[in-house]
Each structure stands twice: as C-alpha cells, then as structure tokens.
Amino acid sequence: MQIIKLKFRQVGERGFFVTLSCTQQPWEVEGYLSLMPQGLKVALNQWQASYRQLDTLRSLAVAETDLPANWRVVPKSVRVNSSTECLNAVKTELNLWLNNLEGDWQTIRDALIAFSNQFQSAELQITLDSQNIDLCRLPWQEWELFQQYYPQTEIAISTPTAKDMAIASNPVKVNSKKIRILLVVGKSEGISTQSDLDTIERLLAKQAEIVYLLQPSLKELAAALWCDRGYHIFIFTGHSGSNNDGTIGWIAINDREQLTIPEFKDAFKQAIENGLQLAIFNSCDGLGLADRLSELNLGQVIVMSEPVPDLVAIEFLEHLFSELINQRSLFSAVHRARKKLEHLNSRYPGAPWLPTLCVKPRQNYFTWHENDPVLLKPAISGNMGQRLARTFLGLALCILLFISGLSLNILLPQLNLEFIAQPIAALVKQSTSVTAELNLPSGTWQYGGSTTWQPINRLVRQKLGQKHPDFQLIHTDHAALPNGSGTGIRMLIKGQISFALSSRPVSDREYDAAIVRGKILKQVPVAIDGVVAVVNPQLNLDGLTTKQLGAIYRGQITNWKAVGGPDLPIIPYARPSQSGTTEFWRTNILKSLQYGGNVVFVEESTAAIAKVADMTDLGGIYFTSIAEVINNCDIKPLALARRSASIPVGIRQGDRCNVPAPSTKVRYLNLSGLRTGEYPLIRRLFIIIEINSPVDEEVGEAYKNFMLTQEGQNLIARAGFIPIRSF
C-alpha cells in the first residue's frame, strides 16, 4: 500500500505552496499552484445553489425548528437540467485550473504521473492536506490526471485542523469477537432512517454486534460512549449540519436536543481510547463533524459534504458495508461505493461527490476482519520490497544515462522524469567536486539549531576554515531558549540566522509560522542517525522493548525490577521540547502522550549523560544520539526490540569499550547497520533553508552542497554518523 500526500499551504496572493510525498520514497517534491480561479468558484457556488434547491422541497419545515437548515433531505422533485449544467461547469473549470502548464505546478503533475507508474501493482491512496475549506470541498476525483493515472484510487482529505498523529504500535482492541457498532438514530422527521436500519440489519446482523440508540437523550448517548467494552464503528443517521467554514458540526440526537462534538468531547475521547476506529455520519454537510473528531485523534471519518437525498444516503451505506465485508481496504471500499452511485447522477447530479473520507495524516486504516477486527497498517510486503528495489535500480540507470548525455525519454518515453533526474544528477556532479570548486559566498554567516549536529559542526568548520577562510560560520545561541532543532528553526523563521540544523523534520506548525511571515522553508537530509536509551554500565540489563521504554517515560514503570533488572528506582532524564531528539522521542516512544511526573528535565545532553554515568546512583536512563555515546564507555546503550517476541538489537560501542559478545538474547550491529533499518529508532539529520531569501538561501544552499560532496559525507562518518550517500 502506497500513500501519496498532497499538502497545500496558501502563500499570500502567489497561490498555494504544494508538497508531494509518497511512502517509501526518499524525496519530497515541491511546487506552486495558483489560487482557485474565479470561474471555478462561480461554477462550484452555482452547482451548490442548484443542488441545495432540494432544501426548499423537503418535508421538514425549517421555520418549525431551531435547528439549522442543513438536513438530510427527501426531495419531491429536482431541477435536473440546471444541476447537470452546473456540474459539468465545475468539471470543466476544475480541469482548466489543474491542467495549467505553469512550471512550478508541472513539477507536481509530473511527479504524480511518475508515482503512478512506479507502483502500478500496489494499492495507492491519495490524501489532500489543506487548511482551505474550499479546496476540501472540490471534487478532486474529477481531475483528468487522477482519472487517467489513478482510476481505482480514493481521494481522501485531511480536515482543516487535522495534525499528524503517531501510529500506535499496539492499538486498543475492543472487547468483542465481532465488529462492534454503535448505531445512533437521531432526529429523523421527514427522512427514512428505517431504511438505514434495515440495510445495516440485513448486511451486518451476522457479521457484527450492533448497539442501537433510537433518538437517545444526552445521558443515554454519554453512557453508551463511555461503555468499557468499546466499539469499532460509530454510525449516526439523522439530521446534522456544519458551519460554512467546515470547522463546527452538530447532530440532532432527538427531537429536542442537538449536540456538537466539543460538547461531548470527553465521551467521544473515551470511546476512541476504548478502540473506536471509524465514524460514519450518514447525514448532511458533515465536514465540521470530521474536523472536530480529528482533533480528538479519531483518524477515519466518513461524512456527506452536502445535503444528501435519502436514496443516496441509503444506497451508499449498503455499498460501503458490502465492500468492507468483502475485505476491501477502507479507501477502496469508499471509492467503489461512491462509484456505484453513478447511476443516481441522472436524478441527483453530483451524488457521487457527496461521500467524503476524512483521515488523519500517517494514521493506520480500518479493515474488516470478522473474528479479529484490526487497523490496517501501511506496510511493504516482500513483493513490494522487490518492486521498490527494481524502482531504485531503474532510477540509478536513469541517472547514469542522464550523466552520459542520453535522454531519459529514450528509456521511458511515457514519463517526464526531469524533476527527479536533474536534482540527482546535480548531486552526482557535486560528489566528484572538491571544496575548491564549491561556490561558497564570502562573509560571516550565522547558523544555529540541533545539538546533535555539534560533532559534525566542529569538523566542518575546521575543514572550511582551512580551505575557505572567507566563508566564516558562527554558531548563534538564542537569547533565552536552550539550543535545539526547534530553537534553530524558530530563529530562522524570525530572520536571526542564515540556516538551521535539525535532527527532525520541520513540523506543520513551523511551516505555517514561516508562511505567515512570507517565508518558505526547505529541509534537506544529509545524514542518518539513531537514538539510543543509555544507562549506567553497572546496571544489569541488556535491553528493553519500545513499549517498555514508553511506559518508563510515562511513569507507568518506575522500578527496573519490573523489566528484568535489579530492584532499583528508575530515574528517567530528558531535555526540553526545543530539542529535536526530544521531539523524536515523544513521537516514537511516548506516541505523542505526556511525560510522567517522575521525568527529570536537564538543559544539556552532556549533563544528563553525566548523571547516568554517576556510579553513586545506578537507576538513571537517558536518550540521545548514537554518535554522542558510541565511544563513551561511561554509559551503556540498551538494545531495543520493537515488540516482546523479537530479539533486541543493540549498537556496538567502540573497540575500547567492554562490549558483550553477540548472543541469542541480543543482536549487535556495527554503526553502518543503521542503514538496514533493523534498529528501531532511526532518523535523519536535516539542513533547513529559507528558499525565498536572496542572501540566506545562497548561504544555506552552499553549506548543503558541501555536506553532500564526498568530503562532506566523509566528515559526517568521522563524526560518528552514517552518510546519507555512498560513493
């Protein structure tokens, strides 16, 4: 399964800064898309107005209720001709906009085509990430490029406030041998919710355990959501609505009471903690509902983007569960269920556009297993690994042809791969250069950021000082904050340094903060690193699982005896959140949860290592870069295992340290073994550059170019890290 992510961030009047990424691909493609043209806005508004004329024909009179007007509808008639013309206008204007030949957008289009050809035999999933609600409402499945190259792929959206969430290694299992469903029938005057019930009963009575709530009170709904047995799926059928900006949604649970998600957030959070994986709102205009549920870390929600006719709602529900029961993935099930609504276009033009799958970035995805319902994790099968190997082998061949002066179109005439070949060819050219050939601007330049980079910085500054004394680099500390990746990126955004060094990727929040100031950030990986948990060498313990580490730092395990060690209290040490290593630890070990109250925070990594090495107290544990401890015999890196059944993997320390011999209990890797991915905690080191600053961009690019030469990569190896490139 390959997940392709298109991320849109508006940059003033210039348009949208777009990044395209794909799982298992080492690069990220960047480009720009102009703002939505007025013709498309007009066409979309006209289609919505024409479609929503159904509102005036529904049997529920809005004047008779205090609830909003966005309800599931039972139309008596439809002005089909008008709606069809508007629908066709939306398709035309959408393709005129997305098929433009602007160079910065053409890069994204070419990359999409290349990805589709590289992964023809894999299931592809596309997620659109935008904080602009108008982009979320567009029928992206009508783009000709998607129809031609991704005909079987569902286009999901990330709701406006959705943020990346960590993937739980051990998702909560619901206390049931079958799929467990909470079905809530709310205010349903004028609509046929009985048809929904009949459909679910007919399809799922033998497949699932269903709890029915018919127009419940607030107390009854709360009690059901708090149920300890939990649910896999929450379904609401009835009346609902959202604000125009798609950020607030509500449901009418009975004839008297309506409910917004924030008003019941504790109950919904408890249901999610008890295993809730998927919510389906077979009701009107539900983007606001999806948005609020995503804030509670529910990663998969299906809603209707507009008022929905009864027949469309009922038929979609039937097709969706039929596909899920047949073991379709969630993306595939939604896609096929939408496609099967095509015959309704003659009565309700645009009906297949209404069902919308909203997902959290990097979220596991639900799949239906009758006796063991689980989350479907993105993974690479053996065949997928072979396809990836062939892909990279083919790419390497393309690079060689490019360097030799041959056209890529001779080899792959159907692909426009210049966007890949040119940057890689440039890197290959740089790798054969010596530092004297680099264009290093004269002057004194300031940089800052990650403390993990310090061993590399010392060697690089010494080398550049010898060969390029006119190119002077000065590490600059923040006036108040401790050094770290987050501090460096913050200083770069505020114009205090020319480039930043980071041991983690730039976050969405940081990208957004830069855009507010009219800046665009680019991150370039140049090295591979790992993170280790270190203890005193005298502590009688070989290794831990990542789950045990998480429990230690959440305060759930407080004595080494609980994990096979001596009867000693555990003292976990950590650095503040400005540290990139700390952010990496929070995401991958804590799963974005809070530290326990027993964690001791230390400003500098050297101070934390000294506390762990102190022979008077053997209970300390700390996490840091492998390069920082690989030759430090005063502390011991613990071997780590991804799960309890697997063999822990450790990193072999320097020759002068007394390292245990390899055994069946622990598998030790040399530093170069980080390339294999066997060790659980691998990361990359980045150079962060502001790409639209005439002066600072030149400095950052010059430093990046040097780090990607053979000489720069050799310095990375000398510092105890793994070069990202081989020569």
XYZ file of C-alpha atoms in Angstrom:
727
model
C 0.000 0.000 0.000
C 1.413 3.370 -1.028
C 0.056 6.613 0.451
C 0.539 9.732 -1.645
C 0.104 13.018 0.187
C -0.546 16.394 -1.442
C -0.150 19.242 1.014
C -1.395 22.762 0.191
C -0.436 25.872 2.187
C -1.543 29.306 0.932
C 1.230 31.868 0.493
C -0.480 35.226 0.059
C -1.512 36.085 -3.471
C 1.130 33.847 -5.015
C -1.090 30.837 -4.505
C -0.524 27.532 -2.736
C 2.864 26.115 -1.811
C 2.442 22.402 -2.582
C 4.495 19.473 -1.330
C 4.054 15.965 -2.717
C 5.343 12.962 -0.827
C 4.913 9.215 -1.081
C 5.592 6.500 1.457
C 8.826 4.605 0.867
C 10.206 7.393 -1.348
C 13.291 9.281 -0.143
C 12.377 12.621 -1.708
C 9.662 15.250 -1.421
C 8.584 17.244 -4.489
C 7.711 20.928 -4.112
C 5.772 23.280 -6.370
C 3.182 26.048 -6.553
C -0.443 26.140 -7.631
C -2.164 29.408 -8.426
C -5.156 30.485 -6.346
C -8.518 28.995 -7.244
C -9.747 30.922 -10.308
C -12.940 32.934 -10.122
C -14.560 30.796 -12.832
C -14.207 27.676 -10.691
C -15.545 29.456 -7.594
C -18.593 30.658 -9.534
C -19.235 27.218 -11.058
C -18.936 25.497 -7.676
C -21.259 28.006 -5.992
C -23.807 27.652 -8.787
C -23.748 23.860 -8.521
C -24.170 24.062 -4.729
C -27.037 26.558 -5.065
C -28.752 24.444 -7.709
C -28.218 21.244 -5.734
C -29.372 22.802 -2.476
C -32.669 23.803 -4.022
C -33.610 20.424 -2.652
C -33.820 22.221 0.699
C -36.994 24.060 -0.350
C -38.677 20.762 -1.231
C -38.016 18.732 1.877
C -40.900 17.812 4.103
C -39.272 19.292 7.214
C -40.113 22.996 7.509
C -37.095 24.899 8.807
C -39.283 27.552 10.374
C -40.738 24.944 12.717
C -37.426 24.144 14.394
C -34.498 25.960 15.949
C -32.078 23.568 14.288
C -30.001 24.535 11.234
C -31.180 24.089 7.676
C -28.546 21.564 6.555
C -30.538 18.351 6.833
C -30.665 15.022 5.074
C -33.474 15.511 2.569
C -36.327 13.726 0.827
C -36.885 15.761 -2.360
C -40.161 15.711 -4.242
C -38.518 16.842 -7.458
C -35.206 18.151 -8.763
C -34.308 20.661 -11.489
C -32.013 18.136 -13.136
C -31.123 20.114 -16.252
C -29.891 23.103 -14.277
C -27.922 20.951 -11.840
C -26.336 18.939 -14.655
C -25.143 22.067 -16.446
C -23.632 23.379 -13.227
C -21.988 20.017 -12.523
C -20.355 19.966 -15.973
C -19.176 23.546 -15.474
C -17.413 22.546 -12.244
C -15.622 19.685 -14.027
C -14.532 21.977 -16.880
C -13.253 24.782 -14.647
C -11.500 22.346 -12.306
C -9.533 20.779 -15.155
C -8.685 24.139 -16.722
C -7.124 25.105 -13.397
C -5.296 21.855 -12.600
C -4.108 21.199 -16.167
C -2.283 24.532 -16.444
C 1.302 24.375 -17.709
C 2.911 26.628 -15.110
C 6.385 25.246 -14.412
C 6.083 25.092 -10.634
C 2.808 23.135 -10.854
C 4.015 20.987 -13.761
C 6.605 19.540 -11.372
C 3.831 18.205 -9.136
C 1.889 16.798 -12.092
C 4.955 15.007 -13.454
C 5.683 13.524 -10.030
C 2.117 12.216 -9.722
C 2.441 10.512 -13.097
C 5.813 9.036 -12.138
C 4.491 7.672 -8.849
C 1.512 6.046 -10.548
C 3.793 4.228 -12.991
C 6.236 3.108 -10.314
C 3.552 1.475 -8.169
C 1.124 0.075 -10.716
C 0.603 -3.223 -8.877
C 0.243 -1.685 -5.407
C -2.853 -0.166 -3.857
C -2.459 3.604 -3.973
C -4.132 6.059 -1.634
C -4.155 9.833 -2.055
C -4.646 12.264 0.809
C -5.158 16.005 0.312
C -3.993 18.112 3.251
C -5.274 21.692 3.186
C -6.416 24.269 5.708
C -8.521 25.884 2.978
C -12.067 24.511 3.225
C -12.825 25.421 -0.411
C -10.078 23.042 -1.576
C -11.530 20.310 0.649
C -14.964 20.693 -0.964
C -13.713 20.332 -4.548
C -14.492 17.090 -6.445
C -10.818 16.169 -6.937
C -11.790 12.780 -8.352
C -12.918 14.639 -11.496
C -9.386 15.814 -12.327
C -8.425 14.159 -15.619
C -4.953 13.264 -14.332
C -6.434 11.328 -11.409
C -8.960 9.635 -13.691
C -6.255 8.565 -16.130
C -3.478 7.531 -13.746
C -5.367 6.753 -10.520
C -8.723 5.341 -11.668
C -9.021 2.960 -8.688
C -7.740 5.387 -6.052
C -9.879 7.197 -3.499
C -9.058 10.849 -2.801
C -9.321 11.456 0.939
C -8.898 14.771 2.729
C -7.310 15.889 5.963
C -9.705 18.241 7.708
C -8.577 21.862 8.297
C -7.351 21.370 11.868
C -6.044 17.808 11.489
C -2.465 17.275 12.646
C -0.078 14.362 12.269
C -0.567 11.665 14.857
C 1.726 8.862 15.843
C 0.854 5.304 14.844
C 0.172 3.189 17.889
C 2.257 0.030 17.822
C -0.376 -1.773 19.891
C -3.820 -0.352 19.074
C -6.545 -0.885 21.660
C -8.645 -3.958 20.973
C -12.370 -3.821 21.565
C -13.758 -6.436 23.949
C -15.673 -8.358 21.304
C -15.045 -11.244 18.913
C -17.068 -9.455 16.239
C -17.057 -5.963 14.805
C -18.878 -3.902 17.414
C -21.004 -0.992 16.166
C -22.774 1.824 17.975
C -25.659 2.956 15.749
C -27.383 6.192 16.748
C -30.614 7.234 15.040
C -31.206 10.904 15.714
C -33.896 13.392 14.728
C -35.319 11.901 11.560
C -38.511 13.752 10.771
C -39.034 13.672 7.021
C -36.339 11.085 6.250
C -36.324 7.306 6.109
C -33.863 6.265 8.809
C -35.720 2.937 8.990
C -34.193 2.127 5.600
C -30.747 2.675 7.100
C -31.608 0.317 9.947
C -32.969 -2.302 7.555
C -29.815 -2.098 5.399
C -27.465 -2.459 8.359
C -29.535 -5.268 9.886
C -29.653 -7.176 6.587
C -25.915 -6.876 5.912
C -24.398 -6.959 9.361
C -26.695 -8.891 11.701
C -24.481 -11.999 11.466
C -21.236 -10.124 10.951
C -21.329 -7.627 13.798
C -22.572 -6.871 17.278
C -24.783 -3.778 16.965
C -25.898 -1.500 19.799
C -28.929 0.595 18.741
C -29.819 4.000 20.208
C -33.077 5.411 18.830
C -33.317 9.172 19.426
C -31.386 8.895 22.690
C -31.192 11.520 25.388
C -27.836 13.158 26.078
C -27.462 10.946 29.151
C -28.135 7.749 27.185
C -25.642 8.679 24.456
C -22.984 9.550 27.033
C -23.471 6.225 28.816
C -23.115 4.322 25.539
C -19.914 6.153 24.535
C -18.363 5.518 27.941
C -19.038 1.779 27.717
C -15.861 -0.119 28.656
C -16.413 -2.786 26.003
C -15.826 -0.175 23.313
C -16.823 -0.035 19.631
C -15.029 -0.337 16.312
C -17.512 1.818 14.382
C -19.823 4.700 15.308
C -22.713 5.375 12.886
C -25.079 8.326 13.047
C -28.109 8.618 10.821
C -30.459 11.565 11.033
C -30.102 15.351 10.741
C -26.781 17.195 11.016
C -25.021 20.309 9.769
C -21.780 22.329 9.713
C -20.622 25.915 9.636
C -19.703 27.306 6.222
C -16.002 27.215 7.102
C -16.235 23.480 7.862
C -14.908 23.773 11.414
C -18.025 23.239 13.574
C -20.526 20.457 13.122
C -23.570 19.245 15.049
C -26.032 16.373 15.095
C -29.653 16.319 16.252
C -29.849 13.278 18.511
C -33.587 13.605 19.191
C -36.491 15.961 18.513
C -35.392 18.399 21.210
C -31.607 18.252 21.589
C -28.682 18.908 19.279
C -25.077 18.148 20.014
C -21.676 19.418 18.867
C -18.580 17.250 19.203
C -16.838 19.644 21.672
C -19.857 19.385 23.972
C -19.289 15.623 24.206
C -15.524 15.518 23.702
C -14.763 13.541 26.880
C -17.276 10.849 25.954
C -16.001 10.604 22.374
C -12.373 10.589 23.579
C -13.209 7.707 25.895
C -14.796 5.788 23.012
C -11.641 6.400 20.941
C -9.420 5.250 23.806
C -11.591 2.118 24.064
C -10.898 1.236 20.428
C -13.186 3.349 18.215
C -11.603 3.421 14.753
C -14.192 4.698 12.302
C -17.149 7.103 12.446
C -19.789 7.316 9.708
C -22.237 10.226 9.556
C -24.891 9.265 7.037
C -26.319 12.761 7.318
C -25.902 16.199 5.759
C -22.913 18.522 5.492
C -20.573 16.765 7.893
C -17.112 18.279 7.285
C -17.358 20.112 10.599
C -18.029 16.837 12.407
C -14.972 15.223 10.820
C -12.849 18.246 11.693
C -13.748 18.146 15.367
C -13.372 14.377 15.664
C -9.901 14.592 14.109
C -8.902 16.891 16.967
C -9.765 14.039 19.335
C -7.434 11.696 17.377
C -10.127 9.736 15.578
C -8.297 9.110 12.355
C -11.088 7.980 9.989
C -14.446 9.621 9.439
C -16.881 9.320 6.530
C -19.277 12.239 6.031
C -21.506 13.753 3.369
C -20.122 17.081 2.113
C -23.541 18.493 1.105
C -27.221 17.941 1.934
C -27.876 14.348 0.946
C -31.022 12.808 -0.591
C -32.417 9.818 1.263
C -31.861 7.422 -1.622
C -28.183 8.427 -1.940
C -27.553 8.018 1.802
C -29.163 4.585 1.982
C -27.537 3.202 -1.154
C -24.065 4.457 -0.183
C -24.324 2.761 3.208
C -25.304 -0.529 1.569
C -22.426 -0.421 -0.941
C -19.878 0.635 1.701
C -20.542 -2.254 4.074
C -20.787 -4.747 1.235
C -17.268 -3.736 0.157
C -15.857 -3.737 3.690
C -17.253 -7.197 4.408
C -15.513 -8.403 1.237
C -12.177 -7.397 2.804
C -11.711 -4.191 0.840
C -9.480 -1.594 2.450
C -11.284 1.486 3.741
C -10.010 3.624 0.853
C -11.027 1.046 -1.719
C -14.449 0.441 -0.102
C -15.315 4.155 -0.093
C -14.079 4.542 -3.666
C -16.142 1.652 -5.024
C -19.219 2.640 -3.002
C -19.054 6.165 -4.444
C -18.611 4.852 -7.978
C -21.722 2.709 -7.589
C -23.773 5.882 -7.038
C -23.067 6.988 -10.617
C -26.487 5.890 -11.865
C -28.072 8.423 -9.486
C -26.461 11.334 -11.346
C -29.465 11.486 -13.646
C -31.731 12.273 -10.673
C -29.253 13.975 -8.335
C -26.346 15.450 -10.360
C -23.186 15.232 -8.251
C -24.435 12.473 -5.950
C -21.107 10.522 -6.160
C -19.301 13.649 -4.939
C -21.091 13.677 -1.587
C -19.436 10.814 0.405
C -16.117 12.129 1.725
C -13.423 10.148 3.505
C -11.553 12.276 6.052
C -8.359 10.848 7.545
C -5.619 11.873 9.893
C -2.110 12.066 8.379
C 0.005 8.941 8.983
C -2.941 7.107 10.511
C -3.497 3.355 10.407
C -6.565 2.460 8.370
C -9.512 0.281 9.302
C -10.171 -3.009 7.581
C -12.856 -5.602 8.303
C -11.897 -8.964 9.750
C -14.869 -10.866 11.085
C -13.128 -12.512 14.028
C -10.265 -10.079 14.554
C -11.084 -6.527 13.506
C -7.833 -4.610 13.238
C -6.290 -1.474 11.883
C -4.667 -1.985 8.501
C -1.125 -0.689 8.774
C 0.764 0.687 5.764
C 3.484 -1.887 5.159
C 5.807 -3.230 2.471
C 5.313 -6.841 1.559
C 8.075 -8.976 0.131
C 6.787 -8.363 -3.390
C 6.558 -4.661 -2.661
C 10.175 -4.698 -1.486
C 11.179 -6.316 -4.790
C 9.228 -3.694 -6.735
C 10.926 -0.933 -4.752
C 14.323 -2.484 -5.454
C 13.533 -2.588 -9.170
C 12.332 1.015 -8.980
C 15.551 2.256 -7.432
C 17.651 0.148 -9.796
C 15.782 1.710 -12.709
C 16.271 5.154 -11.239
C 20.001 4.523 -10.874
C 20.125 3.503 -14.544
C 18.296 6.725 -15.448
C 20.907 8.719 -13.551
C 23.763 7.023 -15.407
C 22.091 7.665 -18.749
C 21.486 11.266 -17.812
C 25.150 11.795 -16.852
C 26.218 10.136 -20.096
C 24.173 12.626 -22.081
C 21.371 10.275 -23.123
C 17.757 11.407 -22.975
C 15.530 9.818 -20.379
C 12.721 9.839 -22.901
C 14.600 7.190 -24.902
C 14.338 4.854 -21.946
C 10.888 5.805 -20.590
C 9.085 7.902 -23.194
C 5.810 7.845 -21.250
C 7.324 9.570 -18.175
C 8.604 13.085 -17.678
C 11.293 12.396 -15.083
C 13.338 15.595 -15.394
C 12.097 16.662 -11.986
C 13.892 13.639 -10.497
C 16.882 13.290 -12.793
C 18.104 16.887 -12.698
C 18.447 17.206 -8.902
C 20.050 13.776 -8.560
C 22.413 14.414 -11.476
C 23.383 17.668 -9.816
C 24.193 15.800 -6.616
C 26.266 13.256 -8.507
C 28.178 16.083 -10.150
C 28.751 17.671 -6.764
C 30.053 14.417 -5.339
C 33.006 14.457 -7.737
C 33.880 18.042 -6.868
C 36.468 19.203 -4.363
C 35.698 22.006 -1.973
C 37.712 24.481 -4.048
C 35.092 24.200 -6.797
C 32.170 24.998 -4.499
C 30.642 28.449 -4.720
C 30.931 29.483 -1.073
C 29.931 33.134 -0.586
C 32.429 35.314 1.272
C 31.307 36.777 4.558
C 30.376 35.860 8.109
C 27.226 33.805 8.389
C 25.258 32.718 11.436
C 23.547 29.396 11.947
C 22.014 27.519 14.877
C 19.877 24.602 15.935
C 20.382 20.970 16.865
C 22.931 19.954 19.479
C 23.079 16.539 17.780
C 24.926 18.295 14.959
C 27.752 19.514 17.222
C 30.269 16.714 16.414
C 29.706 17.357 12.693
C 29.888 21.143 13.085
C 33.322 21.011 14.702
C 34.823 19.034 11.833
C 33.082 21.003 9.083
C 34.034 24.415 10.445
C 37.644 23.280 10.821
C 37.770 21.979 7.236
C 36.080 25.012 5.690
C 38.239 27.355 7.777
C 41.348 25.783 6.267
C 40.217 25.850 2.640
C 37.771 28.767 2.586
C 38.727 31.276 5.274
C 36.484 33.916 3.662
C 33.413 31.732 4.329
C 33.039 32.036 8.082
C 30.314 30.231 10.019
C 29.331 31.264 13.538
C 27.029 29.186 15.716
C 24.495 31.536 17.316
C 22.609 30.770 20.514
C 19.126 32.062 21.261
C 18.968 34.785 23.894
C 16.666 32.780 26.178
C 15.887 29.314 24.785
C 18.220 26.295 25.026
C 19.876 25.068 21.857
C 17.921 22.545 19.834
C 16.270 21.876 16.485
C 13.102 23.770 17.384
C 15.088 26.772 18.603
C 17.132 26.892 15.383
C 14.068 26.674 13.148
C 12.378 29.402 15.190
C 15.434 31.663 14.786
C 15.495 31.011 11.033
C 11.823 31.934 10.698
C 12.463 35.182 12.583
C 15.448 36.063 10.367
C 18.060 35.700 13.109
C 20.259 33.137 11.304
C 21.005 32.174 7.685
C 20.173 28.460 8.012
C 19.263 25.963 10.710
C 20.399 22.438 11.550
C 17.807 19.954 12.749
C 17.620 16.365 13.939
C 13.927 16.136 12.990
C 11.731 17.222 10.057
C 10.099 20.650 10.042
C 6.641 20.445 11.627
C 3.386 21.664 10.093
C 3.205 24.359 12.751
C 6.676 25.628 11.779
C 5.853 25.589 8.063
C 2.722 27.614 8.830
C 4.607 30.070 11.072
C 7.080 30.665 8.239
C 4.315 31.228 5.685
C 2.712 33.856 7.929
C 5.991 35.789 7.674
C 6.186 35.312 3.903
C 8.898 32.642 4.125
C 9.123 29.165 2.613
C 11.266 26.522 4.328
C 13.019 23.598 2.670
C 14.537 20.649 4.514
C 17.383 18.613 3.002
C 18.518 15.350 4.669
C 22.293 14.821 4.682
C 22.956 12.134 7.322
C 21.443 9.130 9.124
C 21.405 8.865 12.882
C 19.850 6.696 15.546
C 18.569 7.393 19.032
C 19.580 5.170 21.941
C 18.493 4.778 25.524
C 21.577 4.752 27.770
C 22.076 3.525 31.339
C 24.967 3.046 33.723
C 27.292 0.183 32.608
C 26.833 -1.451 36.007
C 23.063 -1.800 35.562
C 22.402 -5.498 34.961
C 20.067 -5.187 31.988
C 20.643 -5.963 28.297
C 17.679 -4.389 26.582
C 14.055 -3.230 26.517
C 11.145 -3.125 24.129
C 9.999 0.238 22.786
C 6.705 -0.346 24.636
C 8.582 -0.719 27.933
C 10.526 2.466 27.212
C 7.276 4.319 26.635
C 5.872 3.005 29.917
C 9.024 4.142 31.743
C 8.825 7.684 30.385
C 5.075 7.888 31.008
C 5.642 6.950 34.644
C 3.902 3.566 34.383
C 7.067 1.554 35.133
C 9.120 3.037 37.969
C 11.443 0.199 39.066
C 13.997 -1.715 36.995
C 12.798 -4.961 38.573
C 9.586 -4.712 36.507
C 11.604 -5.125 33.256
C 14.064 -7.799 34.393
C 16.627 -5.547 36.070
C 17.681 -5.017 39.688
C 15.398 -3.694 42.411
C 16.208 -0.012 41.833
C 14.016 3.059 41.274
C 14.156 4.337 37.692
C 15.184 7.971 37.163
C 14.291 8.990 33.578
C 16.119 12.055 32.247
C 15.011 14.202 29.271
C 15.746 17.523 27.613
C 13.222 20.338 26.945
C 10.894 20.261 23.945
C 13.149 22.534 21.836
C 15.364 19.501 21.314
C 14.817 17.595 18.078
C 15.817 14.381 19.847
C 13.144 15.029 22.472
C 10.510 15.581 19.770
C 11.600 12.359 18.067
C 11.315 10.527 21.399
C 7.866 11.948 22.128
C 6.582 10.875 18.713
C 8.120 7.416 18.500
C 8.268 6.287 22.131
C 5.633 8.293 24.008
C 3.275 8.200 20.977
C 2.715 11.957 21.497
C 1.445 11.395 25.064
C 2.685 13.257 28.135
C 5.802 12.535 30.180
C 5.285 11.005 33.583
C 5.739 13.073 36.709
C 8.971 11.227 37.549
C 10.884 12.539 34.497
C 13.782 14.868 35.373
C 14.468 17.567 32.776
C 18.056 18.639 32.086
C 19.058 21.561 29.824
C 22.131 19.966 28.199
C 22.721 16.444 26.948
C 26.219 16.298 28.475
C 24.752 16.962 31.938
C 22.172 14.168 31.517
C 24.855 11.707 30.378
C 26.979 12.634 33.404
C 24.056 11.884 35.738
C 23.506 8.458 34.149
C 27.251 7.690 34.384
C 27.346 8.600 38.092
C 28.318 5.409 39.937
C 26.570 6.522 43.126
C 23.125 6.148 41.563
C 22.664 3.362 39.005
C 18.965 3.930 38.292
C 19.227 6.682 35.658
C 18.211 6.379 31.987
C 18.520 8.926 29.177
C 18.042 9.026 25.412
C 20.393 10.666 22.943
C 22.105 10.372 19.566
C 24.122 7.228 18.915
C 27.031 9.367 17.753
C 27.168 11.022 21.172
C 27.710 7.761 23.055
C 29.284 5.321 20.581
C 32.781 5.873 22.061
C 31.728 6.799 25.598
C 32.450 3.836 27.857
C 30.985 5.597 30.909
C 27.461 4.726 29.759
C 25.849 1.691 28.153
C 23.411 1.834 25.187
C 20.493 -0.530 25.743
C 19.470 -2.913 22.990
C 15.926 -2.294 21.768
C 13.206 -4.565 20.394
C 10.105 -3.449 18.525
C 7.976 -5.995 20.395
C 8.382 -8.541 23.162
C 8.697 -11.538 20.812
C 11.588 -10.096 18.760
C 15.310 -10.155 19.530
C 16.629 -6.816 20.870
C 19.037 -5.005 18.553
C 21.971 -3.113 20.037
C 24.619 -0.813 18.594
C 28.196 -1.971 19.174
C 30.302 0.572 21.037
C 33.889 1.475 20.172
C 36.666 -1.078 20.442
C 37.994 0.360 23.702
C 34.666 -0.297 25.452
C 33.964 -3.682 27.005
C 31.135 -4.772 24.699
C 29.363 -8.100 25.360
C 29.784 -10.732 22.683
C 26.800 -11.302 20.372
C 24.337 -13.778 21.844
C 20.909 -15.190 21.206
C 19.483 -12.573 23.579
C 20.856 -9.503 21.814
C 21.913 -8.836 18.244
C 24.634 -6.200 17.997
C 25.109 -4.082 14.891
C 28.047 -2.021 13.782
C 27.249 1.635 13.207
C 26.803 1.000 9.497
C 23.987 -1.401 10.390
C 21.714 1.602 10.852
C 21.250 1.580 7.079
C 19.362 -1.721 7.226
C 16.510 -0.397 9.341
C 16.826 -3.289 11.802
C 17.387 -0.923 14.706
C 14.018 0.522 15.811
C 14.917 4.201 16.277
C 16.388 5.594 13.063
C 16.148 9.213 11.953
C 17.738 11.674 9.523
C 19.584 14.947 10.078
C 18.415 17.958 8.066
C 19.658 21.316 6.877
C 16.772 23.823 6.930
C 16.929 26.556 4.281
C 14.721 29.557 3.571
C 14.255 29.255 -0.188
C 12.887 32.731 -0.979
C 15.614 34.774 0.711
C 18.194 36.004 -1.859
C 21.110 36.083 0.597
C 20.362 33.429 3.211
C 19.225 30.898 0.628
C 22.608 31.169 -1.113
C 24.413 30.505 2.191
C 22.205 27.576 3.129
C 22.497 26.032 -0.335
C 26.296 26.427 -0.253
C 26.508 24.640 3.106
C 24.123 21.927 1.900
C 26.117 21.434 -1.311
C 29.309 20.959 0.668
C 27.697 18.459 3.039
C 26.560 16.339 0.075
C 30.030 16.170 -1.508
C 32.223 13.164 -0.849
C 34.352 15.256 1.504
C 31.303 16.450 3.457
C 29.908 12.930 3.750
C 33.294 11.673 4.953
C 33.229 14.268 7.735
C 29.777 13.013 8.731
C 31.205 9.495 9.016
C 34.172 10.745 11.076
C 31.741 12.423 13.468
C 30.079 9.068 14.169
C 27.035 9.325 11.894
C 26.042 7.448 8.734
C 26.458 9.367 5.439
C 23.208 9.502 3.526
C 25.055 8.986 0.241
C 27.532 6.337 -0.825
C 30.477 6.925 -3.160
